[in-house]
Amino acid sequence: MEQEVQVNESLRETAHTRAAAEKVKPVEENEKINKYKELDQVIRLYSKEPGQLINILQKAQDIFGCLSEEVQSYIAEKTENPVSEINGVVTFYSLFYTEPKGKHTFDLCLGTACYVKGAQELMDSLKDLLKVDEGETTKDRLFTLKSTRCIGACGLAPVLVVDGDVHGKASAGEITKIIQAYRKGEKIEGTKH
Amino acid sequence: MKVQSIEDLKAVKEEYLPLIKQRLGHRNGLGSTQVMVCSGTACTSAASQDLRNGLQLEIERHGLKENVKVFKTGCFGFCQNGPIVMVHPGEVFYCNVKPEDAKEIVETHLMGGQVVERLLYRNVDNQVAQRMEDIHFFQAQTRIVLHNCGVINPEEIGEYIARDGYMALAEVIQKNNPREVIEAIKRSGLRGRGGAGFPTGRKWEMAAAQDVRPKYVLCNADEGDPGAFMDRSILEGDPHSVIEAMAVAGYCIGASQGYIYVRAEYPIAVKRLEIAIEQAREKGLLGKNLFGSSFDFDLGLRFGAGAFVCGEETALIHSVMGQRGEPRPRPPYPAQEGLWGKPTLINNVETYANIPAILRNGWEWYQGQGTAGSKGSKVFSLAGKINNTGLIEVPMGTTLRTIIFDIGGGIPGGKKFKAVQTGGPSGGCIPEKYLDMPIDYESLKEIGSMMGSGGMIVMNEDNCMVDIARFYLEFTQDESCGRCTPCRVGTKRLLETLKRITEGNGEIEDLELLEELSFDIRDASLCGLGQTAPNPVISTMRYFKDEYLAHIKDKNCPAGVCKELLNFVVDEEKCAACGICAKDCAAGAITGKPGEAYRIDPDKCSRCAACAAKCPKKAITRGPRKEEIINGNQGIRPGTVSPENRAAL
Amino acid sequence: METREFAPGPLVQKTGQLYDNPEKKVEKIKLTIDGREIEADKGMSVLEAARLAGIEIPSLCYLRHINEIGSCRVCLVEVEINGARVLQASCVYPATDGLVVHASSPRVRRVRRTMVELLLSDHHRECTTCIRNLNCELQNIADNLGIRNIKFTGEMKALQVQNENSFIVRDYNKCIKCRRCEAICSKVQEVNVYSALNRGYDTVIAPAFMQDLSQVACITCGQCVIACPTASLTEKECIESVWEALEDPDKYVVVQSAPSIQVTLGEVFGYPVGTVVTGKLVAALRRLGFDKVFATDFTADLTIMEEANELLERLEGRGKLPLLSSCSPGWVKFAEHFYPEFLENLSTCKSPHEMFGALTKTYFAEKEGIDPKKIVVVAIMPCTAKKFEASRPEMGTGEFKDVDWVLTTRELARMIRQSGINFHDLPHEDYDTPMGIASGAGAIFGSTGGVIEAAVRTAYYLTSGQEMDLVDYEELRGFSGLKEVWVELKGRRIKVAIAHGTGNARVLMDRLKAGEQFDYVEIMACPGGCVGGGGQPIFGTREHKEISLDYRHNRADALDRIDYSKELRRAHENPAVKKIYEEFLGRPLSNISRKLLHTYYTPRGKLPGFNFGGIKGSHAGHVKENMPPHDTQEMPREEIARKV
């Protein structure tokens, strides 16, 4: 039986027009409150200077993993901006996402230099290997595949960035190895528990 | 210790000068050895961080800590051969250094005094080049903007000061002559290096003439052109040059607050800037009462969040204000109404990086280089099908041939040069016949391209120009802000037409459509992104019309890139029916029996070309689709099939 | 009477002068357009200068003083700069002395055409079945430019039409991204519902998270519908439901028309602005088949009785001051979302048409011996907000809704055309009695300042027993965005404030928040008051006259003329009103009055669905059960991706 749990009043009150029932564990609830506290600090810090909305959004994304509707509305409330404006900014910039990403992110550069050196073929290989399309996350939530804009390492084209680490002169073979390594890593972690 | 006067500045210079002198080749008996490790993004990704740590470890292990220091330094621009390590004294230039090599360098060179030959660069004639000056790639350059990159440690402000850093700012403030400074910049002929080439001095003059306060100084470090990494290298290798220039700009126009807008994809540049700004503040070179005057100036950082259009001035201003990065019509110009409606001076990173040099060496010196319309030097990033990918700085007026074949080392693999794209997605493709053209703002525009930020992508015979045009349009379509009709809808229609052509569904009328629509988008768009978005189409149609015609009329892609137009066919005469191709085919498109020529089903074929690569008889080749349609033969070269086999199909 | 004309409110300040002040001294300059030398004011755009001189430069995204962004690129002209002819957007390019402009050179004509063709290539061109057929700005331009074929084909938008609420329908596939809805909602109304989301080709102008308007803090005022050049934003029609009721022999259908309808309906049929068409309006309604044709002006008088007494109560200390008017449902929703702390200040009076509905189904039903369950009350309103208001659960008893259907002025015009009635040939007819008798005070409800003036006429009488002199209260009725006036009642002066356009309301409410004291405040959600309501006629021409305050002022003047022409000018003189109190209600604010004619409000919060501000009950007010049924015949919209 679904039990409607009282979520902390100061954070959110679900209206009858929105999905109501959520079973939330106390530990997760604490984590959530802490995240919002962190966000409060960020907002306080950056509200001193004008025009820091993008910075606030970036930090919020780091804290929460993505910018959900709830987080966007919260930021709108605390920064005294209309929520439509916040949403407009979030959806404009490529670096913001509203859905949680996979544990590991593959950012393949499709800038001209990399493209000319065969990045498109690498992208096709990645799509095949991971069985996802560009911008999507694998079903096991392990990998997200994205194309990125030029990161300025054109001398090393084609370039693949995995979790922020730059792999220059990437090849299909190297990519396969990386994927295998992460998959194994996941397994190892799993068996530890 | 705060710097309050020129004397204080000179004192800092004296302190750090010996280090610098040794790196420049002076035998000044420093008594210690310096090891410089390139720490730009490219080399860092290739583990220069590990390399540095490795060197440090080895040095300590061998007890050399007292006499040998390891420094980070900025991008040398020799990216194909990174990571780079230089050892002074001797200006020994090591390339392709791996972390494992640290031990050998320490033992053989630092301890044993012997240069590690295998890590040295070899010139084209296979001659070993021990010093940086011996390497042709560097000999041919005129490094003004990049003169500190590779020489100083960007995370140590003292080294920047040792190279006369902040001297220009000190003199400007001391002499209290903003008008003269602006005049000097005007006379130097410096033009905006971000792409449009607007005379910098005039921009400063316009901002200075405004009577409104407060004013702002902005630095456009959004370098969004794919294939361009000049600004990144400057920020990572010599951030203080930009900081000093912005302070000078602030003084000249009457602003006390500046912002550097960096794209989020440059984390190392951001870090270097943060360190540099912090150190400048500590030294009193940013903040209040600079050099004991009443002039205050401070800098803040603002970050992009993944939007190419934010490189456009007015869009950047909106982004700094935390809004959607949508451009607005001009007039009014940012110099009149910019950030929060106030006069704002906005220049590119490279433009700023030129300022200290111009002020130190005089405008006549700068003006003496370059062409009549384009003075000074320009940093270009070489990428694509070229041997020496990397960063170079040459005087304006250098020819493309020199850049590509001389400094750039030519096309690898013996392939033929086809075109060079300058100016990124806003520029055009330049064919072979213009290789001897001296580069400057006007000449490039005349032939249908533009200087842009300085990116140069070299293409060879294996690149399809129609596909390149499509690629660029995809980029601009994705990055369009959506405000104005021609860019939002027009580039979409342009892209759809190009896609049709590359997929074999183009009609001859499409060419006229492409041309007319391109010109309309160029003329009607609100901002530079839309105005230049059709350039790749216009220039490729101008110089490579035959390729377009091949795609449309013959349904063929001569370069062999557009997948839908390729058919891999088995030459029946050569086929040995070994079956290797069928085994390797991931799509399961090849069938056959021993004794019979194997056949490729074009519907299943994914055009990966694996079969062609694996065939021991080289019997599988590319052919245009149209042939197959006409002859009704599936996957077999026409005219070579015996009647029996044909019946079996 | 002492008046202080407040410095122009944000409606005028931020967006320049909505009103062009003829006395303001402006430097004149001369420029050349298409070879003709014309004179213009310094600082004007080339577009404005050209149009003043009668040169037809077309535009789409341009809305004077409200949206001047140069984004549609339809108004491009060639301007000579340093000898070269450069294309510039004339709506934002400033006219300067000596400027040479080419507004119809071959290049301009060609580019203009391409821009429109591009827009059309991404537009569902189902004009013949579209609600804006024949008064759509895009259609007009395409026609003017003589576009015969569109050479661009490709992907078209295929987003789902949002048809989930009772007041406004959103079709993203017809949007041309002119941003006028965003501009009017943010700059004029300051509600900030819309923003551009995503970028490039995927851009949509939508509420946050692309929610339906009923899920966000939208005040349902409909100004965005007036601003929209195409059928992207339209009112939710309920014409078919009304036809159904009319054709049902079992139903007794009563219609009431709002005060401002009689001065705007004529515009749809070609009458000049400000023509009073009351007689024809009544005749048309009768021919449509309504069983009784009444006037909301009647219950406007009733509202005055209730509200004036309420004001006196408050002035005596029984209740909060200032008393805030409550007859504008857009303003009421605005207060519920953004100023919930002032809900206790709102008058508890229902808006006149709801009072009407309540009385029809009780008093009138009783009197005529009709079963209230068989009565259908239809209201012709200038307003989309009244559609939402009618669906509120508190508007009605458990057994019936006060008002069943609300038709906008535009919908009524469609019904008249649907029945083949020739409006021009209609005779003059009078409203039915008793609920059709109204005073002039009731009529002026339709324009800003009218409610207060009407209330003051009665309040004066109630406090002094004497009639107030009826002079021209320009102080109260002027069109400045925000006005403060001292009004003399016998024995005391009261401080009165009037605002129209919720942007101005914000200024006033913030001043109240800061502690400023007023006694009585009238706020109309729409600029100009009901004469500028979201349901009023739209003409689809590039002058957008229906948006300018000047035009709305002309409509308001007609209401004044009605007021002057009447013998009855004060609500308390209305014999039908007196009778209803005698026979049914007893006295103003009696228990029956409170039950039928008064209501309560619901705080809603700025972020419906989330409650970070700690406001209980924060939802946008959308309750599905109270919505009129989806009239699928009304909206045959299908979401298919079409390649033309």
CSV table of N, CA and C in Angstrom, one decimal, chain B residues 257-362:
chain,number,residue,atom,x,y,z
B,257,GLN,N,35.6,48.4,-12.8
B,257,GLN,CA,35.2,47.0,-12.6
B,257,GLN,C,35.3,46.3,-14.0
B,258,GLY,N,35.9,45.1,-14.0
B,258,GLY,CA,35.9,44.3,-15.2
B,258,GLY,C,35.5,42.9,-14.9
B,259,TYR,N,35.1,42.2,-16.0
B,259,TYR,CA,34.7,40.8,-15.9
B,259,TYR,C,35.4,40.1,-17.0
B,260,ILE,N,35.8,38.9,-16.7
B,260,ILE,CA,36.3,38.0,-17.8
B,260,ILE,C,35.3,36.9,-17.9
B,261,TYR,N,34.7,36.8,-19.1
B,261,TYR,CA,33.7,35.8,-19.3
B,261,TYR,C,34.4,34.6,-20.0
B,262,VAL,N,34.5,33.5,-19.2
B,262,VAL,CA,35.2,32.3,-19.7
B,262,VAL,C,34.2,31.2,-19.9
B,263,ARG,N,34.5,30.4,-21.0
B,263,ARG,CA,33.5,29.3,-21.2
B,263,ARG,C,33.8,28.2,-20.2
B,264,ALA,N,32.8,27.5,-19.8
B,264,ALA,CA,32.9,26.5,-18.8
B,264,ALA,C,33.7,25.4,-19.2
B,265,GLU,N,33.9,25.2,-20.5
B,265,GLU,CA,34.7,24.0,-21.0
B,265,GLU,C,36.2,24.2,-20.8
B,266,TYR,N,36.7,25.3,-20.2
B,266,TYR,CA,38.1,25.6,-20.0
B,266,TYR,C,38.5,25.6,-18.5
B,267,PRO,N,38.4,24.5,-17.8
B,267,PRO,CA,38.6,24.5,-16.3
B,267,PRO,C,40.0,24.9,-16.0
B,268,ILE,N,41.0,24.5,-16.8
B,268,ILE,CA,42.4,24.9,-16.4
B,268,ILE,C,42.6,26.4,-16.6
B,269,ALA,N,42.0,26.9,-17.6
B,269,ALA,CA,42.1,28.4,-17.8
B,269,ALA,C,41.5,29.1,-16.7
B,270,VAL,N,40.4,28.6,-16.2
B,270,VAL,CA,39.7,29.2,-15.1
B,270,VAL,C,40.5,29.2,-13.9
B,271,LYS,N,41.1,28.1,-13.6
B,271,LYS,CA,42.0,28.0,-12.4
B,271,LYS,C,43.2,29.0,-12.5
B,272,ARG,N,43.8,29.0,-13.7
B,272,ARG,CA,45.0,29.9,-13.8
B,272,ARG,C,44.5,31.3,-13.6
B,273,LEU,N,43.4,31.7,-14.1
B,273,LEU,CA,42.9,33.1,-14.0
B,273,LEU,C,42.6,33.4,-12.5
B,274,GLU,N,42.0,32.4,-11.8
B,274,GLU,CA,41.7,32.6,-10.4
B,274,GLU,C,43.0,32.9,-9.6
B,275,ILE,N,44.0,32.0,-9.9
B,275,ILE,CA,45.3,32.2,-9.2
B,275,ILE,C,45.9,33.6,-9.6
B,276,ALA,N,45.9,33.9,-10.9
B,276,ALA,CA,46.5,35.1,-11.3
B,276,ALA,C,45.8,36.3,-10.7
B,277,ILE,N,44.5,36.3,-10.6
B,277,ILE,CA,43.8,37.5,-10.1
B,277,ILE,C,44.1,37.6,-8.6
B,278,GLU,N,44.1,36.5,-7.9
B,278,GLU,CA,44.4,36.5,-6.5
B,278,GLU,C,45.8,37.1,-6.2
B,279,GLN,N,46.8,36.6,-7.0
B,279,GLN,CA,48.1,37.1,-6.8
B,279,GLN,C,48.2,38.6,-7.2
B,280,ALA,N,47.5,39.0,-8.2
B,280,ALA,CA,47.6,40.4,-8.6
B,280,ALA,C,47.0,41.3,-7.4
B,281,ARG,N,45.9,40.7,-6.8
B,281,ARG,CA,45.3,41.5,-5.7
B,281,ARG,C,46.3,41.6,-4.5
B,282,GLU,N,47.0,40.4,-4.3
B,282,GLU,CA,47.9,40.4,-3.1
B,282,GLU,C,49.0,41.4,-3.3
B,283,LYS,N,49.4,41.6,-4.6
B,283,LYS,CA,50.5,42.5,-4.9
B,283,LYS,C,50.0,44.0,-5.0
B,284,GLY,N,48.7,44.1,-4.9
B,284,GLY,CA,48.2,45.5,-5.0
B,284,GLY,C,48.1,46.0,-6.5
B,285,LEU,N,48.2,45.0,-7.4
B,285,LEU,CA,48.0,45.4,-8.8
B,285,LEU,C,46.6,45.3,-9.3
B,286,LEU,N,45.7,44.9,-8.4
B,286,LEU,CA,44.3,44.9,-8.7
B,286,LEU,C,43.7,45.3,-7.3
B,287,GLY,N,42.6,46.1,-7.4
B,287,GLY,CA,42.0,46.5,-6.2
B,287,GLY,C,42.0,48.0,-6.1
B,288,LYS,N,42.2,48.6,-4.9
B,288,LYS,CA,42.1,50.0,-4.7
B,288,LYS,C,43.5,50.7,-4.9
B,289,ASN,N,43.4,52.0,-5.3
B,289,ASN,CA,44.6,52.9,-5.4
B,289,ASN,C,45.8,52.2,-6.0
B,290,LEU,N,45.6,51.8,-7.3
B,290,LEU,CA,46.7,51.2,-7.9
B,290,LEU,C,47.9,52.1,-8.1
B,291,PHE,N,49.1,51.7,-7.8
B,291,PHE,CA,50.3,52.5,-7.9
B,291,PHE,C,50.1,53.8,-7.2
B,292,GLY,N,49.4,53.8,-6.1
B,292,GLY,CA,49.3,55.0,-5.3
B,292,GLY,C,48.4,56.1,-5.9
B,293,SER,N,47.7,55.7,-6.9
B,293,SER,CA,46.8,56.8,-7.5
B,293,SER,C,45.4,56.6,-6.9
B,294,SER,N,44.5,57.3,-7.5
B,294,SER,CA,43.1,57.2,-7.0
B,294,SER,C,42.3,56.2,-7.9
B,295,PHE,N,43.0,55.5,-8.7
B,295,PHE,CA,42.4,54.6,-9.7
B,295,PHE,C,42.2,53.2,-9.0
B,296,ASP,N,40.9,52.8,-9.0
B,296,ASP,CA,40.6,51.4,-8.5
B,296,ASP,C,40.3,50.6,-9.7
B,297,PHE,N,40.6,49.3,-9.6
B,297,PHE,CA,40.2,48.4,-10.7
B,297,PHE,C,40.3,47.0,-10.1
B,298,ASP,N,39.2,46.3,-10.3
B,298,ASP,CA,39.1,44.9,-9.9
B,298,ASP,C,38.4,44.0,-11.0
B,299,LEU,N,38.7,42.7,-10.9
B,299,LEU,CA,38.2,41.8,-11.9
B,299,LEU,C,37.4,40.7,-11.3
B,300,GLY,N,36.3,40.3,-12.0
B,300,GLY,CA,35.6,39.2,-11.5
B,300,GLY,C,35.5,38.2,-12.7
B,301,LEU,N,35.2,37.0,-12.4
B,301,LEU,CA,35.1,35.9,-13.4
B,301,LEU,C,33.6,35.6,-13.6
B,302,ARG,N,33.2,35.4,-14.8
B,302,ARG,CA,31.8,34.9,-15.0
B,302,ARG,C,32.0,33.8,-16.0
B,303,PHE,N,31.1,32.8,-15.9
B,303,PHE,CA,31.3,31.6,-16.7
B,303,PHE,C,30.2,31.4,-17.7
B,304,GLY,N,30.6,30.9,-18.8
B,304,GLY,CA,29.6,30.5,-19.8
B,304,GLY,C,29.0,29.1,-19.4
B,305,ALA,N,28.0,28.7,-20.1
B,305,ALA,CA,27.4,27.5,-19.7
B,305,ALA,C,27.0,26.7,-21.0
B,306,GLY,N,27.8,26.8,-22.0
B,306,GLY,CA,27.6,26.0,-23.1
B,306,GLY,C,26.7,26.6,-24.2
B,307,ALA,N,27.0,27.8,-24.6
B,307,ALA,CA,26.3,28.4,-25.7
B,307,ALA,C,27.2,29.2,-26.6
B,308,PHE,N,27.4,28.8,-27.8
B,308,PHE,CA,28.4,29.4,-28.7
B,308,PHE,C,28.0,30.8,-29.0
B,309,VAL,N,26.7,31.1,-29.0
B,309,VAL,CA,26.2,32.5,-29.4
B,309,VAL,C,26.7,33.5,-28.3
B,310,CYS,N,27.1,33.0,-27.1
B,310,CYS,CA,27.5,34.0,-26.1
B,310,CYS,C,28.9,34.6,-26.4
B,311,GLY,N,29.5,34.2,-27.5
B,311,GLY,CA,30.7,34.9,-27.9
B,311,GLY,C,30.3,36.2,-28.6
B,312,GLU,N,29.1,36.3,-29.0
B,312,GLU,CA,28.6,37.6,-29.6
B,312,GLU,C,28.5,38.6,-28.5
B,313,GLU,N,29.0,39.9,-28.8
B,313,GLU,CA,29.1,40.9,-27.7
B,313,GLU,C,27.8,41.0,-26.9
B,314,THR,N,26.7,41.3,-27.6
B,314,THR,CA,25.5,41.6,-26.8
B,314,THR,C,25.0,40.4,-26.1
B,315,ALA,N,25.1,39.2,-26.7
B,315,ALA,CA,24.7,38.0,-26.1
B,315,ALA,C,25.6,37.7,-24.8
B,316,LEU,N,26.9,38.0,-25.0
B,316,LEU,CA,27.7,37.9,-23.8
B,316,LEU,C,27.3,38.7,-22.7
B,317,ILE,N,27.0,40.0,-23.0
B,317,ILE,CA,26.5,40.9,-22.0
B,317,ILE,C,25.3,40.4,-21.2
B,318,HIS,N,24.4,39.8,-22.0
B,318,HIS,CA,23.2,39.3,-21.4
B,318,HIS,C,23.5,38.1,-20.5
B,319,SER,N,24.5,37.3,-20.9
B,319,SER,CA,24.9,36.1,-20.1
B,319,SER,C,25.6,36.5,-18.9
B,320,VAL,N,26.4,37.6,-18.9
B,320,VAL,CA,27.1,38.1,-17.7
B,320,VAL,C,26.0,38.5,-16.7
B,321,MET,N,24.9,39.0,-17.2
B,321,MET,CA,23.8,39.5,-16.3
B,321,MET,C,23.0,38.3,-15.9
B,322,GLY,N,23.3,37.1,-16.2
B,322,GLY,CA,22.6,36.0,-15.8
B,322,GLY,C,21.3,35.7,-16.5
B,323,GLN,N,21.3,36.2,-17.8
B,323,GLN,CA,20.1,35.9,-18.6
B,323,GLN,C,20.4,35.0,-19.7
B,324,ARG,N,19.4,34.7,-20.5
B,324,ARG,CA,19.6,33.9,-21.7
B,324,ARG,C,20.5,34.7,-22.6
B,325,GLY,N,21.4,34.0,-23.3
B,325,GLY,CA,22.4,34.7,-24.1
B,325,GLY,C,21.9,35.1,-25.5
B,326,GLU,N,20.9,35.9,-25.5
B,326,GLU,CA,20.3,36.3,-26.8
B,326,GLU,C,20.8,37.7,-27.2
B,327,PRO,N,21.3,37.8,-28.4
B,327,PRO,CA,21.8,39.1,-28.9
B,327,PRO,C,20.7,40.1,-29.1
B,328,ARG,N,21.0,41.3,-29.2
B,328,ARG,CA,20.0,42.3,-29.5
B,328,ARG,C,20.5,43.2,-30.6
B,329,PRO,N,19.6,44.0,-31.2
B,329,PRO,CA,20.1,44.8,-32.4
B,329,PRO,C,21.0,45.9,-31.9
B,330,ARG,N,21.9,46.3,-32.8
B,330,ARG,CA,22.7,47.5,-32.5
B,330,ARG,C,22.6,48.5,-33.6
B,331,PRO,N,22.5,49.7,-33.5
B,331,PRO,CA,22.7,50.5,-32.3
B,331,PRO,C,21.6,50.3,-31.2
B,332,PRO,N,21.8,50.6,-29.9
B,332,PRO,CA,23.1,51.1,-29.4
B,332,PRO,C,24.1,50.1,-29.2
B,333,TYR,N,25.4,50.5,-29.4
B,333,TYR,CA,26.5,49.6,-29.2
B,333,TYR,C,26.9,49.4,-27.8
B,334,PRO,N,27.5,48.3,-27.5
B,334,PRO,CA,27.9,48.1,-26.1
B,334,PRO,C,28.7,49.2,-25.5
B,335,ALA,N,29.5,49.9,-26.3
B,335,ALA,CA,30.3,51.0,-25.8
B,335,ALA,C,29.4,52.1,-25.3
B,336,GLN,N,28.2,52.2,-25.8
B,336,GLN,CA,27.3,53.2,-25.4
B,336,GLN,C,26.4,52.6,-24.3
B,337,GLU,N,25.8,51.5,-24.6
B,337,GLU,CA,24.9,50.9,-23.6
B,337,GLU,C,25.2,49.4,-23.6
B,338,GLY,N,25.8,48.9,-22.5
B,338,GLY,CA,26.2,47.5,-22.4
B,338,GLY,C,25.6,46.9,-21.2
B,339,LEU,N,26.6,46.5,-20.3
B,339,LEU,CA,26.2,45.8,-19.1
B,339,LEU,C,25.4,46.7,-18.2
B,340,TRP,N,24.2,46.2,-17.9
B,340,TRP,CA,23.2,46.9,-17.1
B,340,TRP,C,23.0,48.3,-17.6
B,341,GLY,N,23.0,48.4,-18.9
B,341,GLY,CA,22.7,49.7,-19.6
B,341,GLY,C,23.9,50.7,-19.6
B,342,LYS,N,25.0,50.3,-19.0
B,342,LYS,CA,26.1,51.2,-18.9
B,342,LYS,C,27.2,51.0,-20.0
B,343,PRO,N,28.0,52.0,-20.3
B,343,PRO,CA,29.0,51.9,-21.3
B,343,PRO,C,29.9,50.7,-21.0
B,344,THR,N,30.1,49.9,-21.9
B,344,THR,CA,30.9,48.7,-21.7
B,344,THR,C,31.9,48.5,-22.8
B,345,LEU,N,33.2,48.3,-22.5
B,345,LEU,CA,34.2,48.0,-23.5
B,345,LEU,C,34.4,46.5,-23.5
B,346,ILE,N,34.2,45.9,-24.6
B,346,ILE,CA,34.4,44.4,-24.6
B,346,ILE,C,35.4,44.1,-25.8
B,347,ASN,N,36.4,43.4,-25.4
B,347,ASN,CA,37.4,42.9,-26.4
B,347,ASN,C,37.7,41.5,-26.1
B,348,ASN,N,38.4,40.9,-27.1
B,348,ASN,CA,38.8,39.5,-27.1
B,348,ASN,C,40.1,39.3,-26.3
B,349,VAL,N,40.3,38.1,-25.8
B,349,VAL,CA,41.5,37.8,-25.1
B,349,VAL,C,42.8,38.2,-25.8
B,350,GLU,N,42.8,37.8,-27.1
B,350,GLU,CA,44.1,38.0,-27.8
B,350,GLU,C,44.3,39.5,-28.1
B,351,THR,N,43.2,40.2,-28.3
B,351,THR,CA,43.3,41.6,-28.5
B,351,THR,C,43.9,42.3,-27.2
B,352,TYR,N,43.4,41.9,-26.0
B,352,TYR,CA,44.0,42.4,-24.8
B,352,TYR,C,45.5,42.0,-24.7
B,353,ALA,N,45.8,40.8,-25.1
B,353,ALA,CA,47.2,40.3,-24.9
B,353,ALA,C,48.2,41.1,-25.7
B,354,ASN,N,47.7,41.8,-26.7
B,354,ASN,CA,48.6,42.6,-27.5
B,354,ASN,C,48.9,43.9,-26.9
B,355,ILE,N,48.0,44.4,-26.0
B,355,ILE,CA,48.2,45.7,-25.5
B,355,ILE,C,49.5,46.0,-24.7
B,356,PRO,N,49.8,45.1,-23.7
B,356,PRO,CA,51.0,45.5,-23.0
B,356,PRO,C,52.2,45.6,-23.9
B,357,ALA,N,52.3,44.7,-24.9
B,357,ALA,CA,53.5,44.7,-25.8
B,357,ALA,C,53.5,46.0,-26.6
B,358,ILE,N,52.3,46.4,-27.1
B,358,ILE,CA,52.3,47.7,-27.9
B,358,ILE,C,52.7,48.8,-27.0
B,359,LEU,N,52.3,48.9,-25.8
B,359,LEU,CA,52.6,50.0,-24.9
B,359,LEU,C,54.1,50.0,-24.5
B,360,ARG,N,54.6,48.8,-24.4
B,360,ARG,CA,56.0,48.7,-24.0
B,360,ARG,C,56.9,49.1,-25.1
B,361,ASN,N,56.6,48.5,-26.3
B,361,ASN,CA,57.5,48.7,-27.5
B,361,ASN,C,57.2,49.8,-28.4
B,362,GLY,N,56.0,50.4,-28.1
B,362,GLY,CA,55.7,51.6,-29.0
B,362,GLY,C,54.8,51.2,-30.1
